[in-house]
Structure formats: C-alpha cells, structure tokens
C-alpha cells in the first residue's frame, strides 16, 4: 500500500471545522508538527489554553479520522496550549504522601488511584537514570508493591528497550489505553505509541500534553507506587513536569564524577524550588566490579558521594556498582532485578526500594500532622 502523505492528511483535516470558529482547523493554523513515517502519524492541535478541556472531542475526532485513512497504522493527536500554565509558586506541596494537599492544578487529579509517585531524575543524561528507574520499579514489585513505570523521557524513551516490551497497548474499554505489563509491573511510554526511530520535534506544550495523556488516558488502576523516569537535565519542560505531576518525592541519580561537577545539585535545587521533597541520592557506577575476578575498584575513591549528599542535606539511598552485567541485562530487555533477583546487584536495588517505601510510609503516617514544610532529613 502506498505511503500516506502529509498532504493527504492535511486535505482530510481541511474538512474538519473548529466547533466554535466555524472555519477548518487547517486554515486556522491549528495543525502543528505533523509527522508521517511508515504509516505512523503524529500531530498537535494548537488551541488556546482555556479551550483545551472543551476541545478533547475534537482531538478524538481528528485522531479517529486519520486512523481510518488507508495506510495509517497509528494516529497520535495531542492538544497543545500556546501559553505555559501559571507557575506553581502559589500552589502548595503536591506530594500526596508528603503533604496531603490539593493537587497543583484545577484540572482533574492525574493518577488519582496511585498512592505515591516517585520521580527518578538526574542532572544530565547517561548517568544510568533509566536503568535505575527500571530496576527500582522491579524492586518495588518484588517488595509486594503494586507498581507502575511511567517513561516521561519523551525525547529519548527507553522503557520499551529496558523492559524488552514488544507490540503496542490496546484498550479493553475502548476509552482508555491499558498499560503494557512486564515482569509484574505496568508500564507506559511514548515509544509504545510512536515508533522509537520516528524523529519528533517536541515542543514544550506537546511534551506536557503527551505526559498528561499518558497519565489521564491510561487505565493504570489502583497502584501503590508509580516510578517516573524523568527526562535528564533541568530545562523548563522538565521543571514544568515536576510542577504538574503530583509527585510524592524525587530521587536523584548521579555518578561519582557528576557529584563533583555538581550536576546533581542543579537537579536537586530544581525540585526544592517547586516544593517536591527530594527523597535522596543514589550513586550509580559507584565502583568498578571486575567481571572476571569480582574485585572491587574504587575508581573515584569511596565515600565521596555520601559526604556530598550529607553536605547537600540529602539522604544517601545507596550505591550501585559499574558492572557490565547491569549494562548487558538492561540493554537486553531483562534488567538485573528480574534476571538475577537474588544476586548482589538486585539486593542493592531492593535495599534502596525498601528505604524509599519506609520513607513514603513515614510521610503518609505524618500526613495528618500540620507540618508547614517537609523537612528533608
Ligand atoms: P540515562 O537514563 O541516565 O541516560 P541509562 O540508564 O540509559 O542512562 O544508561 C546509560 C548506559 O549506561 C546504558 O547503556 C546502561 O546500560 C549503562 N549503565 C547504567 N547503569 C550502569 C551500571 N551500574 N553499570 C554498568 N552499566 C550501566
């Protein structure tokens, strides 16, 4: 079948009027960022922020229309707002576990059936943030927690590869997408909806919209914990996500070198700025484990991260060695906590997950106490 073209999609959308303005959505310039690749179509409908909720039926209509066109395999349509939402400065701490306050925005609460949402973040890419997020999620599941994993790194989603998930999500009720399931956890990633090698030029509002849809339009069901693999860095988009997702807390992943370069500090300050409690620091690639003899080499010296964490007023959650088996298992879609659940490395992730569960339980127990601020120990 011939590949569908952008022009064919635009021609079709010229027949769709904006319900309030009686002109078609193409002439009004609402269709943005149209991408077509191998039958996968993605676009954004740019709307004024206040009209966003009303235009959900239009978004669905456009998605269905494109989906019905011959040669289209998947259609992803997101609403984008021209203006960023108001900063969260005037809003209280959104931590469900931490503060028990109202959600940060007036829109319906996202992930309302989830007890605690934990962001896994890093100051920069390549430090093993996604590897840590996935193994932590698996460790939570092993501790008996009903666990979800949300890949918020829409620029470079890696959860599909790390969990070895193939196929695409379906919908049992025709309303919401069911998350994919693997190794006892539920997972959602843009990579399940858009082909991984499709280059999408994401813009700030599109990212927000995509993330919101992965929470609002996915049947997560009741869960104890959702681990969010955040995008690396401290850009505006990342900051906005930290504001809009009702996070119980953030975990910062860093390598020993980056702690020295204070990249982690930037990430830390970002969360503090938006009143998200930082649950602690995980040192990844902490020491080198020789694959032949098991000898441990402290390449960057020992204890530096723990000291740095203490200096920053942060809890040190644990250290994970640099070991080729961690790379091979996660890059092979079979992360170490699933591949070798009783091994040393799995135990390290389990110990960190246990500490986090205890911290969250503690926060929930304190919810009724009228603490004006969350104190980071
Ligand atoms: P990030 O999410 O920070 O960009 P990734 O989790 O994608 O980083 O990891 C980057 C690379 O480092 C991957 O190939 C991963 O397998 C590898 N890696 C991560 N943590 C470890 C570790 N502790 N030991 C060995 N390799 C690791």
mmCIF file of C-alpha atoms and ligand atoms in Angstrom:
data_model
loop_
_atom_site.group_PDB
_atom_site.id
_atom_site.type_symbol
_atom_site.label_atom_id
_atom_site.label_comp_id
_atom_site.label_asym_id
_atom_site.label_seq_id
_atom_site.Cartn_x
_atom_site.Cartn_y
_atom_site.Cartn_z
ATOM 1 C CA UNK A 1 0.000 0.000 0.000
ATOM 2 C CA UNK A 2 1.296 3.457 -0.905
ATOM 3 C CA UNK A 3 2.641 5.523 1.982
ATOM 4 C CA UNK A 4 0.153 8.156 3.164
ATOM 5 C CA UNK A 5 1.461 11.685 2.655
ATOM 6 C CA UNK A 6 1.304 14.798 4.814
ATOM 7 C CA UNK A 7 -0.710 16.492 2.059
ATOM 8 C CA UNK A 8 -3.360 13.754 2.129
ATOM 9 C CA UNK A 9 -3.706 14.188 5.885
ATOM 10 C CA UNK A 10 -3.983 17.971 5.551
ATOM 11 C CA UNK A 11 -6.571 17.597 2.791
ATOM 12 C CA UNK A 12 -8.644 15.384 5.070
ATOM 13 C CA UNK A 13 -8.324 17.768 8.003
ATOM 14 C CA UNK A 14 -9.481 20.669 5.854
ATOM 15 C CA UNK A 15 -12.952 19.143 6.187
ATOM 16 C CA UNK A 16 -12.850 19.421 9.995
ATOM 17 C CA UNK A 17 -14.217 22.696 11.355
ATOM 18 C CA UNK A 18 -13.273 24.201 14.687
ATOM 19 C CA UNK A 19 -16.613 23.789 16.522
ATOM 20 C CA UNK A 20 -16.585 27.372 17.793
ATOM 21 C CA UNK A 21 -14.983 29.265 14.962
ATOM 22 C CA UNK A 22 -16.693 27.565 12.015
ATOM 23 C CA UNK A 23 -13.531 27.577 9.939
ATOM 24 C CA UNK A 24 -11.496 24.457 9.254
ATOM 25 C CA UNK A 25 -8.642 23.589 11.594
ATOM 26 C CA UNK A 26 -6.008 23.683 8.832
ATOM 27 C CA UNK A 27 -6.886 27.202 7.644
ATOM 28 C CA UNK A 28 -6.943 28.349 11.259
ATOM 29 C CA UNK A 29 -3.332 27.147 11.601
ATOM 30 C CA UNK A 30 -4.198 24.771 14.419
ATOM 31 C CA UNK A 31 -2.444 21.752 12.888
ATOM 32 C CA UNK A 32 1.183 21.762 14.032
ATOM 33 C CA UNK A 33 4.154 19.426 13.975
ATOM 34 C CA UNK A 34 2.616 16.951 11.513
ATOM 35 C CA UNK A 35 4.861 13.905 11.092
ATOM 36 C CA UNK A 36 4.215 10.878 8.924
ATOM 37 C CA UNK A 37 6.520 7.889 8.996
ATOM 38 C CA UNK A 38 5.813 4.340 7.879
ATOM 39 C CA UNK A 39 2.094 4.757 8.459
ATOM 40 C CA UNK A 40 2.518 6.358 11.881
ATOM 41 C CA UNK A 41 1.008 9.820 12.060
ATOM 42 C CA UNK A 42 1.517 12.338 14.853
ATOM 43 C CA UNK A 43 0.409 15.929 15.105
ATOM 44 C CA UNK A 44 -0.523 18.595 17.594
ATOM 45 C CA UNK A 45 -3.638 20.766 17.602
ATOM 46 C CA UNK A 46 -2.717 24.157 18.924
ATOM 47 C CA UNK A 47 -5.506 25.699 20.974
ATOM 48 C CA UNK A 48 -5.930 28.500 23.483
ATOM 49 C CA UNK A 49 -5.322 27.108 26.986
ATOM 50 C CA UNK A 50 -8.832 27.918 28.247
ATOM 51 C CA UNK A 51 -10.427 25.993 25.365
ATOM 52 C CA UNK A 52 -8.297 22.902 25.979
ATOM 53 C CA UNK A 53 -10.789 20.834 28.025
ATOM 54 C CA UNK A 54 -13.670 21.618 25.639
ATOM 55 C CA UNK A 55 -11.717 20.512 22.612
ATOM 56 C CA UNK A 56 -10.999 16.951 23.731
ATOM 57 C CA UNK A 57 -13.842 15.660 21.456
ATOM 58 C CA UNK A 58 -12.207 17.478 18.527
ATOM 59 C CA UNK A 59 -8.865 15.830 19.341
ATOM 60 C CA UNK A 60 -10.535 12.402 19.366
ATOM 61 C CA UNK A 61 -12.410 13.138 16.147
ATOM 62 C CA UNK A 62 -9.202 14.112 14.340
ATOM 63 C CA UNK A 63 -7.389 11.055 15.683
ATOM 64 C CA UNK A 64 -10.155 8.714 14.535
ATOM 65 C CA UNK A 65 -10.410 10.388 11.162
ATOM 66 C CA UNK A 66 -6.687 9.969 10.487
ATOM 67 C CA UNK A 67 -6.724 6.447 11.814
ATOM 68 C CA UNK A 68 -9.401 5.464 9.304
ATOM 69 C CA UNK A 69 -7.366 6.691 6.322
ATOM 70 C CA UNK A 70 -5.885 3.909 4.199
ATOM 71 C CA UNK A 71 -2.234 3.245 5.014
ATOM 72 C CA UNK A 72 -2.402 4.682 8.527
ATOM 73 C CA UNK A 73 -1.294 2.304 11.268
ATOM 74 C CA UNK A 74 -1.344 4.612 14.275
ATOM 75 C CA UNK A 75 -2.521 8.162 14.839
ATOM 76 C CA UNK A 76 -1.428 10.258 17.793
ATOM 77 C CA UNK A 77 -3.040 13.654 18.196
ATOM 78 C CA UNK A 78 -2.273 15.869 21.160
ATOM 79 C CA UNK A 79 -3.710 19.223 22.175
ATOM 80 C CA UNK A 80 -1.135 21.905 22.836
ATOM 81 C CA UNK A 81 -1.659 25.214 24.532
ATOM 82 C CA UNK A 82 0.047 28.327 23.280
ATOM 83 C CA UNK A 83 0.796 29.608 26.707
ATOM 84 C CA UNK A 84 2.532 27.767 29.522
ATOM 85 C CA UNK A 85 0.419 27.170 32.620
ATOM 86 C CA UNK A 86 0.912 29.543 35.533
ATOM 87 C CA UNK A 87 3.947 28.752 37.682
ATOM 88 C CA UNK A 88 3.305 26.593 40.718
ATOM 89 C CA UNK A 89 4.665 29.147 43.167
ATOM 90 C CA UNK A 90 1.270 29.846 44.672
ATOM 91 C CA UNK A 91 0.406 26.174 44.966
ATOM 92 C CA UNK A 92 1.075 24.036 47.984
ATOM 93 C CA UNK A 93 3.259 20.951 48.102
ATOM 94 C CA UNK A 94 1.595 18.500 45.767
ATOM 95 C CA UNK A 95 3.000 15.419 47.396
ATOM 96 C CA UNK A 96 0.209 13.024 48.122
ATOM 97 C CA UNK A 97 2.369 11.121 50.518
ATOM 98 C CA UNK A 98 4.220 14.144 51.750
ATOM 99 C CA UNK A 99 1.668 16.855 52.249
ATOM 100 C CA UNK A 100 -1.836 15.620 51.613
ATOM 101 C CA UNK A 101 -2.530 18.936 49.923
ATOM 102 C CA UNK A 102 -4.719 19.719 46.957
ATOM 103 C CA UNK A 103 -3.337 18.841 43.527
ATOM 104 C CA UNK A 104 -1.263 21.538 41.822
ATOM 105 C CA UNK A 105 -3.775 22.441 39.176
ATOM 106 C CA UNK A 106 -7.506 22.812 38.868
ATOM 107 C CA UNK A 107 -7.745 20.045 36.245
ATOM 108 C CA UNK A 108 -8.826 16.578 37.454
ATOM 109 C CA UNK A 109 -6.120 14.984 39.532
ATOM 110 C CA UNK A 110 -3.788 12.824 37.490
ATOM 111 C CA UNK A 111 -3.078 9.265 38.656
ATOM 112 C CA UNK A 112 -5.669 9.637 41.400
ATOM 113 C CA UNK A 113 -5.590 5.924 42.252
ATOM 114 C CA UNK A 114 -1.830 5.889 42.848
ATOM 115 C CA UNK A 115 -0.626 6.186 46.422
ATOM 116 C CA UNK A 116 2.817 7.595 45.672
ATOM 117 C CA UNK A 117 4.536 8.875 42.548
ATOM 118 C CA UNK A 118 8.323 8.971 42.643
ATOM 119 C CA UNK A 119 10.380 10.847 40.059
ATOM 120 C CA UNK A 120 13.773 9.454 39.177
ATOM 121 C CA UNK A 121 15.863 12.344 37.918
ATOM 122 C CA UNK A 122 19.423 13.258 37.090
ATOM 123 C CA UNK A 123 21.342 16.422 36.366
ATOM 124 C CA UNK A 124 22.414 15.125 32.961
ATOM 125 C CA UNK A 125 21.982 12.179 30.602
ATOM 126 C CA UNK A 126 23.988 8.978 30.539
ATOM 127 C CA UNK A 127 24.368 8.524 34.289
ATOM 128 C CA UNK A 128 22.114 5.460 34.369
ATOM 129 C CA UNK A 129 18.885 7.186 35.395
ATOM 130 C CA UNK A 130 16.617 4.971 33.257
ATOM 131 C CA UNK A 131 18.457 1.807 34.262
ATOM 132 C CA UNK A 132 17.993 2.807 37.898
ATOM 133 C CA UNK A 133 14.320 3.722 37.418
ATOM 134 C CA UNK A 134 13.515 0.371 35.817
ATOM 135 C CA UNK A 135 15.391 -1.700 38.380
ATOM 136 C CA UNK A 136 13.845 0.282 41.226
ATOM 137 C CA UNK A 137 10.366 -0.304 39.816
ATOM 138 C CA UNK A 138 11.089 -4.046 39.642
ATOM 139 C CA UNK A 139 12.426 -3.931 43.190
ATOM 140 C CA UNK A 140 9.234 -2.245 44.422
ATOM 141 C CA UNK A 141 7.218 -5.008 42.762
ATOM 142 C CA UNK A 142 9.352 -7.653 44.480
ATOM 143 C CA UNK A 143 8.540 -5.969 47.776
ATOM 144 C CA UNK A 144 4.881 -6.598 47.052
ATOM 145 C CA UNK A 145 4.065 -3.065 45.914
ATOM 146 C CA UNK A 146 1.660 -2.743 43.004
ATOM 147 C CA UNK A 147 3.970 -0.848 40.697
ATOM 148 C CA UNK A 148 3.818 1.250 37.543
ATOM 149 C CA UNK A 149 6.614 2.744 35.474
ATOM 150 C CA UNK A 150 5.939 5.918 33.511
ATOM 151 C CA UNK A 151 8.510 6.915 30.928
ATOM 152 C CA UNK A 152 8.360 10.720 30.992
ATOM 153 C CA UNK A 153 11.522 10.987 28.944
ATOM 154 C CA UNK A 154 9.615 11.637 25.731
ATOM 155 C CA UNK A 155 12.765 12.876 23.969
ATOM 156 C CA UNK A 156 14.545 9.586 24.485
ATOM 157 C CA UNK A 157 12.141 6.951 25.747
ATOM 158 C CA UNK A 158 13.995 3.827 26.814
ATOM 159 C CA UNK A 159 11.465 1.827 28.829
ATOM 160 C CA UNK A 160 10.457 -0.295 25.831
ATOM 161 C CA UNK A 161 14.031 -1.433 25.313
ATOM 162 C CA UNK A 162 14.853 -1.802 29.002
ATOM 163 C CA UNK A 163 11.816 -3.974 29.701
ATOM 164 C CA UNK A 164 12.034 -5.798 26.367
ATOM 165 C CA UNK A 165 8.431 -4.897 25.536
ATOM 166 C CA UNK A 166 7.174 -5.530 22.018
ATOM 167 C CA UNK A 167 3.802 -4.641 20.497
ATOM 168 C CA UNK A 168 1.510 -1.765 21.304
ATOM 169 C CA UNK A 169 -1.035 -1.166 24.043
ATOM 170 C CA UNK A 170 -4.680 -1.971 23.441
ATOM 171 C CA UNK A 171 -7.841 -0.798 25.134
ATOM 172 C CA UNK A 172 -10.288 -3.106 26.853
ATOM 173 C CA UNK A 173 -12.986 -0.491 27.404
ATOM 174 C CA UNK A 174 -12.455 1.498 24.200
ATOM 175 C CA UNK A 175 -11.883 4.590 26.349
ATOM 176 C CA UNK A 176 -8.501 4.269 27.976
ATOM 177 C CA UNK A 177 -5.329 2.525 26.888
ATOM 178 C CA UNK A 178 -4.194 -0.377 29.013
ATOM 179 C CA UNK A 179 -0.592 -0.046 30.145
ATOM 180 C CA UNK A 180 1.806 -2.725 28.920
ATOM 181 C CA UNK A 181 2.765 -5.310 31.534
ATOM 182 C CA UNK A 182 6.134 -6.975 32.031
ATOM 183 C CA UNK A 183 7.872 -8.637 34.976
ATOM 184 C CA UNK A 184 4.880 -7.839 37.186
ATOM 185 C CA UNK A 185 4.846 -4.089 36.604
ATOM 186 C CA UNK A 186 2.673 -1.840 34.429
ATOM 187 C CA UNK A 187 4.480 0.459 32.034
ATOM 188 C CA UNK A 188 3.682 3.315 29.697
ATOM 189 C CA UNK A 189 5.975 5.119 27.301
ATOM 190 C CA UNK A 190 5.594 7.318 24.237
ATOM 191 C CA UNK A 191 7.643 4.653 22.481
ATOM 192 C CA UNK A 192 4.567 2.395 22.694
ATOM 193 C CA UNK A 193 2.575 4.979 20.752
ATOM 194 C CA UNK A 194 5.130 6.459 18.377
ATOM 195 C CA UNK A 195 7.802 4.425 16.617
ATOM 196 C CA UNK A 196 11.082 4.720 18.502
ATOM 197 C CA UNK A 197 13.065 5.916 15.500
ATOM 198 C CA UNK A 198 10.453 8.487 14.468
ATOM 199 C CA UNK A 199 12.118 11.844 14.927
ATOM 200 C CA UNK A 200 9.551 14.054 16.585
ATOM 201 C CA UNK A 201 10.325 17.668 17.102
ATOM 202 C CA UNK A 202 8.770 18.012 20.519
ATOM 203 C CA UNK A 203 7.879 21.441 21.742
ATOM 204 C CA UNK A 204 7.206 22.321 25.360
ATOM 205 C CA UNK A 205 3.390 22.238 25.248
ATOM 206 C CA UNK A 206 3.425 18.982 23.261
ATOM 207 C CA UNK A 207 5.558 17.324 25.897
ATOM 208 C CA UNK A 208 3.202 18.394 28.649
ATOM 209 C CA UNK A 209 0.233 17.195 26.717
ATOM 210 C CA UNK A 210 1.818 13.826 25.934
ATOM 211 C CA UNK A 211 2.760 13.286 29.560
ATOM 212 C CA UNK A 212 -0.699 14.225 30.761
ATOM 213 C CA UNK A 213 -2.270 11.822 28.306
ATOM 214 C CA UNK A 214 -0.042 9.016 29.495
ATOM 215 C CA UNK A 215 -1.489 9.574 32.946
ATOM 216 C CA UNK A 216 -5.074 10.628 32.202
ATOM 217 C CA UNK A 217 -5.876 8.358 29.242
ATOM 218 C CA UNK A 218 -4.219 5.194 30.539
ATOM 219 C CA UNK A 219 -6.036 2.666 32.730
ATOM 220 C CA UNK A 220 -3.357 2.449 35.424
ATOM 221 C CA UNK A 221 -5.830 1.286 38.058
ATOM 222 C CA UNK A 222 -5.031 1.340 41.768
ATOM 223 C CA UNK A 223 -1.273 1.191 42.401
ATOM 224 C CA UNK A 224 0.983 1.634 45.416
ATOM 225 C CA UNK A 225 3.760 3.328 43.550
ATOM 226 C CA UNK A 226 4.494 4.745 40.123
ATOM 227 C CA UNK A 227 8.127 5.341 39.254
ATOM 228 C CA UNK A 228 8.555 8.174 36.735
ATOM 229 C CA UNK A 229 11.643 8.123 34.555
ATOM 230 C CA UNK A 230 12.126 11.883 34.106
ATOM 231 C CA UNK A 231 13.984 13.465 31.220
ATOM 232 C CA UNK A 232 17.564 14.354 32.100
ATOM 233 C CA UNK A 233 18.578 17.862 32.982
ATOM 234 C CA UNK A 234 16.825 20.822 34.441
ATOM 235 C CA UNK A 235 15.228 22.513 31.440
ATOM 236 C CA UNK A 236 11.960 24.383 31.538
ATOM 237 C CA UNK A 237 9.996 21.432 30.267
ATOM 238 C CA UNK A 238 11.407 19.213 32.947
ATOM 239 C CA UNK A 239 10.585 21.817 35.544
ATOM 240 C CA UNK A 240 7.035 22.102 34.272
ATOM 241 C CA UNK A 241 6.593 18.351 34.527
ATOM 242 C CA UNK A 242 7.828 18.416 38.083
ATOM 243 C CA UNK A 243 5.149 21.012 38.751
ATOM 244 C CA UNK A 244 2.279 19.212 37.067
ATOM 245 C CA UNK A 245 2.772 15.655 38.235
ATOM 246 C CA UNK A 246 1.675 15.202 41.853
ATOM 247 C CA UNK A 247 4.994 13.789 42.994
ATOM 248 C CA UNK A 248 5.497 12.253 46.406
ATOM 249 C CA UNK A 249 9.189 12.924 46.004
ATOM 250 C CA UNK A 250 12.214 12.780 43.770
ATOM 251 C CA UNK A 251 15.232 10.537 43.740
ATOM 252 C CA UNK A 252 18.395 11.925 42.177
ATOM 253 C CA UNK A 253 20.733 9.544 40.355
ATOM 254 C CA UNK A 254 24.316 10.630 39.947
ATOM 255 C CA UNK A 255 27.698 9.162 39.169
ATOM 256 C CA UNK A 256 30.643 9.990 41.433
ATOM 257 C CA UNK A 257 32.128 12.333 38.808
ATOM 258 C CA UNK A 258 28.890 14.256 38.374
ATOM 259 C CA UNK A 259 28.508 14.836 42.055
ATOM 260 C CA UNK A 260 31.903 16.540 41.923
ATOM 261 C CA UNK A 261 30.629 18.579 38.972
ATOM 262 C CA UNK A 262 27.526 19.473 40.989
ATOM 263 C CA UNK A 263 25.174 18.467 38.201
ATOM 264 C CA UNK A 264 23.066 16.666 40.743
ATOM 265 C CA UNK A 265 22.844 19.860 42.762
ATOM 266 C CA UNK A 266 21.068 21.615 39.917
ATOM 267 C CA UNK A 267 18.501 18.843 39.765
ATOM 268 C CA UNK A 268 18.139 18.974 43.488
ATOM 269 C CA UNK A 269 17.536 22.702 43.583
ATOM 270 C CA UNK A 270 15.001 22.437 40.826
ATOM 271 C CA UNK A 271 12.844 20.076 42.887
ATOM 272 C CA UNK A 272 13.282 22.136 46.014
ATOM 273 C CA UNK A 273 12.152 25.198 44.115
ATOM 274 C CA UNK A 274 8.837 23.532 43.275
ATOM 275 C CA UNK A 275 8.369 22.045 46.761
ATOM 276 C CA UNK A 276 8.876 18.437 45.717
ATOM 277 C CA UNK A 277 10.669 16.657 48.560
ATOM 278 C CA UNK A 278 13.935 15.088 47.490
ATOM 279 C CA UNK A 279 13.935 11.600 48.949
ATOM 280 C CA UNK A 280 17.646 11.099 48.470
ATOM 281 C CA UNK A 281 20.593 10.410 46.224
ATOM 282 C CA UNK A 282 21.595 7.183 44.529
ATOM 283 C CA UNK A 283 25.183 6.853 43.427
ATOM 284 C CA UNK A 284 25.349 4.875 40.197
ATOM 285 C CA UNK A 285 28.542 3.438 38.707
ATOM 286 C CA UNK A 286 29.877 3.924 42.200
ATOM 287 C CA UNK A 287 32.775 1.490 41.957
ATOM 288 C CA UNK A 288 34.028 -0.911 39.329
ATOM 289 C CA UNK A 289 33.254 -4.586 39.695
ATOM 290 C CA UNK A 290 35.700 -6.732 37.702
ATOM 291 C CA UNK A 291 33.639 -9.232 35.676
ATOM 292 C CA UNK A 292 36.459 -11.802 35.825
ATOM 293 C CA UNK A 293 37.539 -11.858 39.445
ATOM 294 C CA UNK A 294 34.805 -9.803 41.146
ATOM 295 C CA UNK A 295 37.454 -7.440 42.538
ATOM 296 C CA UNK A 296 36.082 -4.078 43.586
ATOM 297 C CA UNK A 297 37.989 -0.990 42.444
ATOM 298 C CA UNK A 298 37.051 2.385 43.882
ATOM 299 C CA UNK A 299 37.843 4.378 40.757
ATOM 300 C CA UNK A 300 36.706 7.653 42.230
ATOM 301 C CA UNK A 301 37.549 6.946 45.848
ATOM 302 C CA UNK A 302 34.998 5.849 48.377
ATOM 303 C CA UNK A 303 32.515 7.771 50.466
ATOM 304 C CA UNK A 304 32.632 10.968 48.406
ATOM 305 C CA UNK A 305 29.020 10.750 47.327
ATOM 306 C CA UNK A 306 27.828 10.022 50.827
ATOM 307 C CA UNK A 307 29.733 13.064 52.104
ATOM 308 C CA UNK A 308 28.428 15.240 49.270
ATOM 309 C CA UNK A 309 24.881 14.065 49.955
ATOM 310 C CA UNK A 310 25.243 14.953 53.610
ATOM 311 C CA UNK A 311 26.683 18.356 52.692
ATOM 312 C CA UNK A 312 23.650 18.987 50.496
ATOM 313 C CA UNK A 313 21.304 17.941 53.286
ATOM 314 C CA UNK A 314 20.330 14.832 51.364
ATOM 315 C CA UNK A 315 19.738 11.268 52.391
ATOM 316 C CA UNK A 316 22.165 8.841 50.750
ATOM 317 C CA UNK A 317 19.997 5.992 49.497
ATOM 318 C CA UNK A 318 22.679 3.607 48.274
ATOM 319 C CA UNK A 319 25.268 2.806 45.676
ATOM 320 C CA UNK A 320 25.172 0.664 42.551
ATOM 321 C CA UNK A 321 28.449 -0.567 41.041
ATOM 322 C CA UNK A 322 29.601 -0.129 37.467
ATOM 323 C CA UNK A 323 29.234 -3.675 36.228
ATOM 324 C CA UNK A 324 28.936 -4.891 32.671
ATOM 325 C CA UNK A 325 26.232 -7.327 33.725
ATOM 326 C CA UNK A 326 23.983 -4.369 34.660
ATOM 327 C CA UNK A 327 24.502 -2.878 31.206
ATOM 328 C CA UNK A 328 24.025 -6.150 29.367
ATOM 329 C CA UNK A 329 20.887 -7.161 31.212
ATOM 330 C CA UNK A 330 19.137 -3.806 30.939
ATOM 331 C CA UNK A 331 20.131 -3.191 27.343
ATOM 332 C CA UNK A 332 18.946 -6.744 26.606
ATOM 333 C CA UNK A 333 15.472 -6.039 27.975
ATOM 334 C CA UNK A 334 15.932 -8.208 31.043
ATOM 335 C CA UNK A 335 17.033 -5.898 33.886
ATOM 336 C CA UNK A 336 19.194 -7.313 36.626
ATOM 337 C CA UNK A 337 16.475 -7.311 39.323
ATOM 338 C CA UNK A 338 14.387 -9.581 37.054
ATOM 339 C CA UNK A 339 17.338 -11.523 35.599
ATOM 340 C CA UNK A 340 19.094 -12.323 38.867
ATOM 341 C CA UNK A 341 16.662 -11.435 41.658
ATOM 342 C CA UNK A 342 18.804 -12.961 44.404
ATOM 343 C CA UNK A 343 22.140 -11.585 43.237
ATOM 344 C CA UNK A 344 24.193 -8.812 44.821
ATOM 345 C CA UNK A 345 23.045 -6.110 42.422
ATOM 346 C CA UNK A 346 19.357 -6.906 42.828
ATOM 347 C CA UNK A 347 19.902 -6.752 46.596
ATOM 348 C CA UNK A 348 21.366 -3.258 46.251
ATOM 349 C CA UNK A 349 18.292 -2.059 44.343
ATOM 350 C CA UNK A 350 15.989 -3.845 46.811
ATOM 351 C CA UNK A 351 17.672 -2.146 49.762
ATOM 352 C CA UNK A 352 17.134 1.252 48.143
ATOM 353 C CA UNK A 353 13.487 0.414 47.368
ATOM 354 C CA UNK A 354 12.987 -0.659 50.992
ATOM 355 C CA UNK A 355 14.358 2.645 52.245
ATOM 356 C CA UNK A 356 12.041 4.519 49.900
ATOM 357 C CA UNK A 357 8.985 2.519 50.972
ATOM 358 C CA UNK A 358 9.833 3.267 54.602
ATOM 359 C CA UNK A 359 10.221 6.971 53.824
ATOM 360 C CA UNK A 360 6.911 7.106 51.993
ATOM 361 C CA UNK A 361 5.122 5.191 54.761
ATOM 362 C CA UNK A 362 6.576 7.616 57.257
ATOM 363 C CA UNK A 363 5.353 10.560 55.196
ATOM 364 C CA UNK A 364 1.862 9.074 54.921
ATOM 365 C CA UNK A 365 1.787 8.488 58.682
ATOM 366 C CA UNK A 366 2.668 12.128 59.203
ATOM 367 C CA UNK A 367 0.107 13.373 56.754
ATOM 368 C CA UNK A 368 -2.314 14.442 59.444
ATOM 369 C CA UNK A 369 0.336 16.399 61.298
ATOM 370 C CA UNK A 370 0.015 20.023 60.273
ATOM 371 C CA UNK A 371 3.605 20.366 59.163
ATOM 372 C CA UNK A 372 4.049 23.584 57.233
ATOM 373 C CA UNK A 373 7.090 22.254 55.358
ATOM 374 C CA UNK A 374 8.539 18.884 54.557
ATOM 375 C CA UNK A 375 11.800 18.536 56.365
ATOM 376 C CA UNK A 376 14.452 16.698 54.401
ATOM 377 C CA UNK A 377 16.480 14.648 56.824
HETATM 378 P P1 LIG B 1 20.336 7.751 31.415
HETATM 379 O O1 LIG B 1 18.900 7.353 31.610
HETATM 380 O O2 LIG B 1 20.894 8.496 32.591
HETATM 381 O O3 LIG B 1 20.606 8.434 30.121
HETATM 382 P P2 LIG B 1 20.832 4.913 31.003
HETATM 383 O O4 LIG B 1 20.080 4.271 32.101
HETATM 384 O O5 LIG B 1 20.242 4.883 29.635
HETATM 385 O O6 LIG B 1 21.214 6.414 31.376
HETATM 386 O O7 LIG B 1 22.297 4.284 31.000
HETATM 387 C C1 LIG B 1 23.291 4.670 30.073
HETATM 388 C C2 LIG B 1 24.135 3.443 29.746
HETATM 389 O O8 LIG B 1 24.865 3.058 30.918
HETATM 390 C C3 LIG B 1 23.305 2.229 29.323
HETATM 391 O O9 LIG B 1 23.979 1.526 28.322
HETATM 392 C C4 LIG B 1 23.227 1.396 30.604
HETATM 393 O O10 LIG B 1 23.101 0.017 30.334
HETATM 394 C C5 LIG B 1 24.560 1.703 31.242
HETATM 395 N N1 LIG B 1 24.537 1.594 32.723
HETATM 396 C C6 LIG B 1 23.697 2.239 33.558
HETATM 397 N N2 LIG B 1 23.981 1.921 34.848
HETATM 398 C C7 LIG B 1 25.019 1.038 34.804
HETATM 399 C C8 LIG B 1 25.770 0.328 35.800
HETATM 400 N N3 LIG B 1 25.524 0.490 37.096
HETATM 401 N N4 LIG B 1 26.759 -0.492 35.372
HETATM 402 C C9 LIG B 1 27.022 -0.638 34.048
HETATM 403 N N5 LIG B 1 26.371 -0.011 33.071
HETATM 404 C C10 LIG B 1 25.372 0.834 33.433
#
